[in-house]
Amino acid sequence: MRVRVATTALGITAALLAVPACSTDTTPDTTSTTSTGTPARADGNGAPLSSAALKKRLLDESDLGSGYLRTPQHPTQHDDVTVVGCPALSELGGDTATGGSLTFPRKAKVTFAYGGSSSEVSEELYSDSANRLSDGIGRIFDAMTGCPTYQVVAGGTPIDMTSQKLTAPHGLGDQQWSQLLTFSTAGQSTVVKQTAIRDGSLLLIVSGSPALVDRHLGKALAKATTAN
């Protein structure tokens, strides 16, 4: 059984995140992200990049190594979503509360499954002015981490949520945010790590299995911020 959870209802991902109800791994991975040095700017003049340009900067199978399979991008399903027990999230409202993407028109996304298991890692790229990116993602992470426990009812399915603010990796980009989310439903739990990094006019969000996020965050930023 797989429960489709609209994590964009909580303000992060651009499409529904598949949460495998069969997973019971609730132990956070504490592996440190290794920085390969200060990456180049997304654009030296700070000009936003087009969606087509962002797509070319996403990770692909050759970047990740063996065992990764790109998953199809499905149209966003706008299930009825209600947030219970977290007024800050409820107040975000609008498209954020119904499974839509972040309100930046220039964007690209890719998702990979690993090793034929339920482990997944997703990469999202957005581009806009530095101030807009910082304000948008900052408000969302503040709202999510400001409520340690709450419930989301998505398409009639109640999902108990816990959130934990993590120390974001230092030395990557201009600003960093990170959190750990636990989705619990039908007696099963899944842990998702989400780390966001703003570098100039580029915003990178890597989400998924904590170990996979830690493993690929540095290379995702390096590729995203290196001009092609």
mmCIF file of C-alpha atoms in Angstrom:
data_model
loop_
_atom_site.group_PDB
_atom_site.id
_atom_site.type_symbol
_atom_site.label_atom_id
_atom_site.label_comp_id
_atom_site.label_asym_id
_atom_site.label_seq_id
_atom_site.Cartn_x
_atom_site.Cartn_y
_atom_site.Cartn_z
ATOM 1 C CA MET A 1 0.000 0.000 0.000
ATOM 2 C CA ARG A 2 1.227 3.470 -0.863
ATOM 3 C CA VAL A 3 -0.311 6.657 0.476
ATOM 4 C CA ARG A 4 -0.024 9.750 -1.700
ATOM 5 C CA VAL A 5 0.812 12.675 0.566
ATOM 6 C CA ALA A 6 0.655 16.220 -0.767
ATOM 7 C CA THR A 7 3.793 17.679 0.760
ATOM 8 C CA THR A 8 3.238 20.854 -1.204
ATOM 9 C CA ALA A 9 0.217 21.304 1.017
ATOM 10 C CA LEU A 10 2.924 21.917 3.577
ATOM 11 C CA GLY A 11 4.744 24.196 1.186
ATOM 12 C CA ILE A 12 7.721 22.262 -0.124
ATOM 13 C CA THR A 13 7.600 19.920 -3.095
ATOM 14 C CA ALA A 14 6.180 20.612 -6.516
ATOM 15 C CA ALA A 15 4.256 17.336 -6.774
ATOM 16 C CA LEU A 16 2.787 14.671 -4.535
ATOM 17 C CA LEU A 17 5.366 12.710 -2.600
ATOM 18 C CA ALA A 18 4.738 8.971 -2.453
ATOM 19 C CA VAL A 19 4.982 7.838 1.146
ATOM 20 C CA PRO A 20 5.326 4.032 1.361
ATOM 21 C CA ALA A 21 3.100 2.846 4.191
ATOM 22 C CA CYS A 22 5.185 -0.321 4.450
ATOM 23 C CA SER A 23 8.238 1.598 5.654
ATOM 24 C CA THR A 24 8.988 1.697 9.365
ATOM 25 C CA ASP A 25 12.418 3.348 9.280
ATOM 26 C CA THR A 26 12.156 6.285 11.663
ATOM 27 C CA THR A 27 15.839 6.640 12.507
ATOM 28 C CA PRO A 28 17.346 9.851 11.126
ATOM 29 C CA ASP A 29 20.560 9.557 9.178
ATOM 30 C CA THR A 30 23.264 11.740 10.667
ATOM 31 C CA THR A 31 25.786 11.439 7.858
ATOM 32 C CA SER A 32 27.341 14.815 7.191
ATOM 33 C CA THR A 33 27.125 16.354 3.765
ATOM 34 C CA THR A 34 30.549 16.790 2.247
ATOM 35 C CA SER A 35 31.149 20.096 0.518
ATOM 36 C CA THR A 36 33.333 20.048 -2.548
ATOM 37 C CA GLY A 37 34.131 23.728 -2.257
ATOM 38 C CA THR A 38 32.233 26.914 -2.976
ATOM 39 C CA PRO A 39 30.228 26.406 -6.171
ATOM 40 C CA ALA A 40 29.883 28.939 -8.916
ATOM 41 C CA ARG A 41 26.906 31.276 -8.948
ATOM 42 C CA ALA A 42 23.786 30.253 -10.824
ATOM 43 C CA ASP A 43 24.173 33.484 -12.743
ATOM 44 C CA GLY A 44 26.894 36.030 -12.159
ATOM 45 C CA ASN A 45 24.439 38.909 -12.594
ATOM 46 C CA GLY A 46 21.763 37.326 -10.410
ATOM 47 C CA ALA A 47 19.323 37.103 -13.332
ATOM 48 C CA PRO A 48 16.709 34.350 -12.965
ATOM 49 C CA LEU A 49 17.219 31.224 -15.065
ATOM 50 C CA SER A 50 14.530 29.817 -17.361
ATOM 51 C CA SER A 51 12.778 26.515 -16.645
ATOM 52 C CA ALA A 52 14.582 25.004 -19.641
ATOM 53 C CA ALA A 53 17.943 26.070 -18.225
ATOM 54 C CA LEU A 54 17.033 24.697 -14.799
ATOM 55 C CA LYS A 55 16.062 21.339 -16.287
ATOM 56 C CA LYS A 56 19.560 20.937 -17.756
ATOM 57 C CA ARG A 57 21.056 21.443 -14.293
ATOM 58 C CA LEU A 58 19.115 18.635 -12.609
ATOM 59 C CA LEU A 59 20.880 15.446 -11.597
ATOM 60 C CA ASP A 60 20.539 12.439 -13.895
ATOM 61 C CA GLU A 61 21.287 8.734 -13.555
ATOM 62 C CA SER A 62 24.921 9.196 -14.596
ATOM 63 C CA ASP A 63 25.442 11.646 -11.711
ATOM 64 C CA LEU A 64 23.950 9.330 -9.087
ATOM 65 C CA GLY A 65 25.617 6.021 -9.903
ATOM 66 C CA SER A 66 24.135 2.560 -10.273
ATOM 67 C CA GLY A 67 20.809 1.510 -8.799
ATOM 68 C CA TYR A 68 18.824 4.688 -9.481
ATOM 69 C CA LEU A 69 15.749 4.808 -11.710
ATOM 70 C CA ARG A 70 14.043 8.017 -12.771
ATOM 71 C CA THR A 71 10.343 7.965 -11.866
ATOM 72 C CA PRO A 72 7.677 9.499 -14.118
ATOM 73 C CA GLN A 73 6.417 12.954 -13.209
ATOM 74 C CA HIS A 74 2.671 12.725 -12.698
ATOM 75 C CA PRO A 75 0.294 15.693 -12.861
ATOM 76 C CA THR A 76 -0.325 17.180 -9.441
ATOM 77 C CA GLN A 77 -3.433 15.788 -7.786
ATOM 78 C CA HIS A 78 -5.376 18.504 -6.000
ATOM 79 C CA ASP A 79 -6.931 16.426 -3.248
ATOM 80 C CA ASP A 80 -8.812 18.187 -0.488
ATOM 81 C CA VAL A 81 -6.213 18.991 2.143
ATOM 82 C CA THR A 82 -6.831 20.110 5.709
ATOM 83 C CA VAL A 83 -4.135 20.945 8.234
ATOM 84 C CA VAL A 84 -5.137 20.333 11.855
ATOM 85 C CA GLY A 85 -3.187 21.639 14.816
ATOM 86 C CA CYS A 86 -0.873 24.069 13.029
ATOM 87 C CA PRO A 87 -2.457 27.499 12.386
ATOM 88 C CA ALA A 88 0.684 28.822 10.687
ATOM 89 C CA LEU A 89 0.411 26.149 7.979
ATOM 90 C CA SER A 90 -3.335 26.593 7.643
ATOM 91 C CA GLU A 91 -2.859 30.316 7.101
ATOM 92 C CA LEU A 92 -0.549 29.747 4.118
ATOM 93 C CA GLY A 93 -3.666 28.675 2.226
ATOM 94 C CA GLY A 94 -4.154 29.033 -1.508
ATOM 95 C CA ASP A 95 -2.185 26.805 -3.840
ATOM 96 C CA THR A 96 0.208 25.921 -1.046
ATOM 97 C CA ALA A 97 -2.637 24.225 0.827
ATOM 98 C CA THR A 98 -3.928 22.242 -2.151
ATOM 99 C CA GLY A 99 -0.850 20.510 -3.487
ATOM 100 C CA GLY A 100 0.432 23.159 -5.886
ATOM 101 C CA SER A 101 4.071 24.083 -6.394
ATOM 102 C CA LEU A 102 5.950 26.961 -4.905
ATOM 103 C CA THR A 103 4.820 30.153 -6.589
ATOM 104 C CA PHE A 104 7.936 30.635 -8.690
ATOM 105 C CA PRO A 105 7.240 30.271 -12.436
ATOM 106 C CA ARG A 106 10.775 29.118 -13.317
ATOM 107 C CA LYS A 107 11.174 25.570 -11.995
ATOM 108 C CA ALA A 108 12.259 22.004 -12.739
ATOM 109 C CA LYS A 109 12.035 18.712 -10.854
ATOM 110 C CA VAL A 110 13.250 15.129 -11.013
ATOM 111 C CA THR A 111 12.647 12.100 -8.749
ATOM 112 C CA PHE A 112 14.603 8.850 -8.507
ATOM 113 C CA ALA A 113 13.848 5.530 -6.853
ATOM 114 C CA TYR A 114 16.811 3.641 -5.454
ATOM 115 C CA GLY A 115 17.593 -0.050 -5.678
ATOM 116 C CA GLY A 116 14.061 -1.195 -6.389
ATOM 117 C CA SER A 117 13.110 -0.268 -2.808
ATOM 118 C CA SER A 118 10.784 2.346 -1.385
ATOM 119 C CA SER A 119 13.671 4.825 -0.978
ATOM 120 C CA GLU A 120 13.352 7.932 -3.135
ATOM 121 C CA VAL A 121 15.161 11.217 -3.611
ATOM 122 C CA SER A 122 13.721 14.271 -5.365
ATOM 123 C CA GLU A 123 15.454 17.404 -6.590
ATOM 124 C CA GLU A 124 13.671 20.686 -7.272
ATOM 125 C CA LEU A 125 15.169 23.841 -8.737
ATOM 126 C CA TYR A 126 13.572 27.284 -8.720
ATOM 127 C CA SER A 127 14.896 30.607 -9.949
ATOM 128 C CA ASP A 128 13.785 34.129 -9.077
ATOM 129 C CA SER A 129 15.213 37.165 -7.336
ATOM 130 C CA ALA A 130 17.240 36.359 -4.242
ATOM 131 C CA ASN A 131 14.804 38.250 -1.996
ATOM 132 C CA ARG A 132 11.736 36.445 -3.317
ATOM 133 C CA LEU A 133 13.351 33.038 -2.999
ATOM 134 C CA SER A 134 14.573 33.757 0.525
ATOM 135 C CA ASP A 135 11.236 35.115 1.735
ATOM 136 C CA GLY A 136 9.171 32.368 0.134
ATOM 137 C CA ILE A 137 11.100 29.337 1.352
ATOM 138 C CA GLY A 138 11.897 30.938 4.711
ATOM 139 C CA ARG A 139 8.228 31.499 5.578
ATOM 140 C CA ILE A 140 7.378 27.923 4.639
ATOM 141 C CA PHE A 141 10.147 26.276 6.643
ATOM 142 C CA ASP A 142 9.380 28.514 9.637
ATOM 143 C CA ALA A 143 5.730 27.457 9.527
ATOM 144 C CA MET A 144 6.511 23.769 9.208
ATOM 145 C CA THR A 145 9.200 23.574 11.876
ATOM 146 C CA GLY A 146 7.168 25.821 14.180
ATOM 147 C CA CYS A 147 4.664 22.989 14.705
ATOM 148 C CA PRO A 148 6.381 19.897 16.144
ATOM 149 C CA THR A 149 3.214 17.802 15.748
ATOM 150 C CA TYR A 150 0.090 18.252 13.636
ATOM 151 C CA GLN A 151 -2.182 16.301 11.334
ATOM 152 C CA VAL A 152 -2.859 16.517 7.616
ATOM 153 C CA VAL A 153 -6.032 15.099 6.106
ATOM 154 C CA ALA A 154 -5.330 14.561 2.380
ATOM 155 C CA GLY A 155 -8.092 13.161 0.203
ATOM 156 C CA GLY A 156 -9.830 11.828 3.299
ATOM 157 C CA THR A 157 -6.686 10.084 4.614
ATOM 158 C CA PRO A 158 -5.501 11.317 8.043
ATOM 159 C CA ILE A 159 -1.717 11.558 8.344
ATOM 160 C CA ASP A 160 -0.015 12.334 11.646
ATOM 161 C CA MET A 161 2.990 14.600 11.148
ATOM 162 C CA THR A 162 5.995 15.471 13.249
ATOM 163 C CA SER A 163 8.608 18.004 12.203
ATOM 164 C CA GLN A 164 12.101 18.646 13.496
ATOM 165 C CA LYS A 165 14.332 21.547 12.517
ATOM 166 C CA LEU A 166 17.812 20.353 11.607
ATOM 167 C CA THR A 167 21.117 22.173 11.453
ATOM 168 C CA ALA A 168 21.571 23.001 7.791
ATOM 169 C CA PRO A 169 24.922 22.233 6.162
ATOM 170 C CA HIS A 170 27.298 25.173 6.392
ATOM 171 C CA GLY A 171 29.399 26.509 3.539
ATOM 172 C CA LEU A 172 26.847 25.722 0.822
ATOM 173 C CA GLY A 173 25.208 28.639 -0.959
ATOM 174 C CA ASP A 174 24.033 31.861 0.659
ATOM 175 C CA GLN A 175 21.239 30.470 2.856
ATOM 176 C CA GLN A 176 20.294 27.009 4.055
ATOM 177 C CA TRP A 177 17.258 25.335 5.645
ATOM 178 C CA SER A 178 16.751 21.723 6.698
ATOM 179 C CA GLN A 179 14.102 19.668 8.453
ATOM 180 C CA LEU A 180 13.034 16.103 9.183
ATOM 181 C CA LEU A 181 9.404 15.109 8.646
ATOM 182 C CA THR A 182 7.758 11.905 9.860
ATOM 183 C CA PHE A 183 4.558 10.788 8.126
ATOM 184 C CA SER A 184 2.504 8.265 10.139
ATOM 185 C CA THR A 185 -0.659 6.571 8.956
ATOM 186 C CA ALA A 186 -2.285 3.183 9.454
ATOM 187 C CA GLY A 187 0.335 2.282 12.039
ATOM 188 C CA GLN A 188 3.263 2.800 9.641
ATOM 189 C CA SER A 189 5.783 5.642 9.478
ATOM 190 C CA THR A 190 8.077 7.148 6.873
ATOM 191 C CA VAL A 191 10.833 9.680 7.476
ATOM 192 C CA VAL A 192 11.570 12.356 4.877
ATOM 193 C CA LYS A 193 14.446 14.816 5.027
ATOM 194 C CA GLN A 194 14.204 18.112 3.174
ATOM 195 C CA THR A 195 17.121 20.490 2.707
ATOM 196 C CA ALA A 196 16.901 23.769 0.815
ATOM 197 C CA ILE A 197 19.818 25.920 -0.304
ATOM 198 C CA ARG A 198 19.617 29.340 -1.930
ATOM 199 C CA ASP A 199 22.582 30.354 -4.046
ATOM 200 C CA GLY A 200 22.038 33.750 -5.621
ATOM 201 C CA SER A 201 18.978 33.553 -7.872
ATOM 202 C CA LEU A 202 18.730 29.770 -7.558
ATOM 203 C CA LEU A 203 16.858 27.694 -4.970
ATOM 204 C CA LEU A 204 17.627 23.978 -4.626
ATOM 205 C CA ILE A 205 15.434 21.609 -2.596
ATOM 206 C CA VAL A 206 16.455 17.975 -2.104
ATOM 207 C CA SER A 207 13.888 15.719 -0.413
ATOM 208 C CA GLY A 208 13.560 12.044 0.379
ATOM 209 C CA SER A 209 15.275 9.300 2.332
ATOM 210 C CA PRO A 210 17.661 11.005 4.799
ATOM 211 C CA ALA A 211 20.651 8.945 3.682
ATOM 212 C CA LEU A 212 20.028 9.717 0.004
ATOM 213 C CA VAL A 213 19.550 13.439 0.658
ATOM 214 C CA ASP A 214 22.853 13.581 2.528
ATOM 215 C CA ARG A 215 24.611 11.569 -0.159
ATOM 216 C CA HIS A 216 23.535 13.681 -3.137
ATOM 217 C CA LEU A 217 23.009 17.214 -1.804
ATOM 218 C CA GLY A 218 26.531 18.417 -2.556
ATOM 219 C CA LYS A 219 26.634 17.116 -6.118
ATOM 220 C CA ALA A 220 23.121 18.485 -6.780
ATOM 221 C CA LEU A 221 24.221 21.971 -5.742
ATOM 222 C CA ALA A 222 27.486 21.729 -7.673
ATOM 223 C CA LYS A 223 25.692 20.807 -10.896
ATOM 224 C CA ALA A 224 22.871 23.297 -10.389
ATOM 225 C CA THR A 225 25.229 26.225 -9.857
ATOM 226 C CA THR A 226 27.716 25.439 -12.613
ATOM 227 C CA ALA A 227 26.886 27.159 -15.886
ATOM 228 C CA ASN A 228 26.403 24.763 -18.796
#
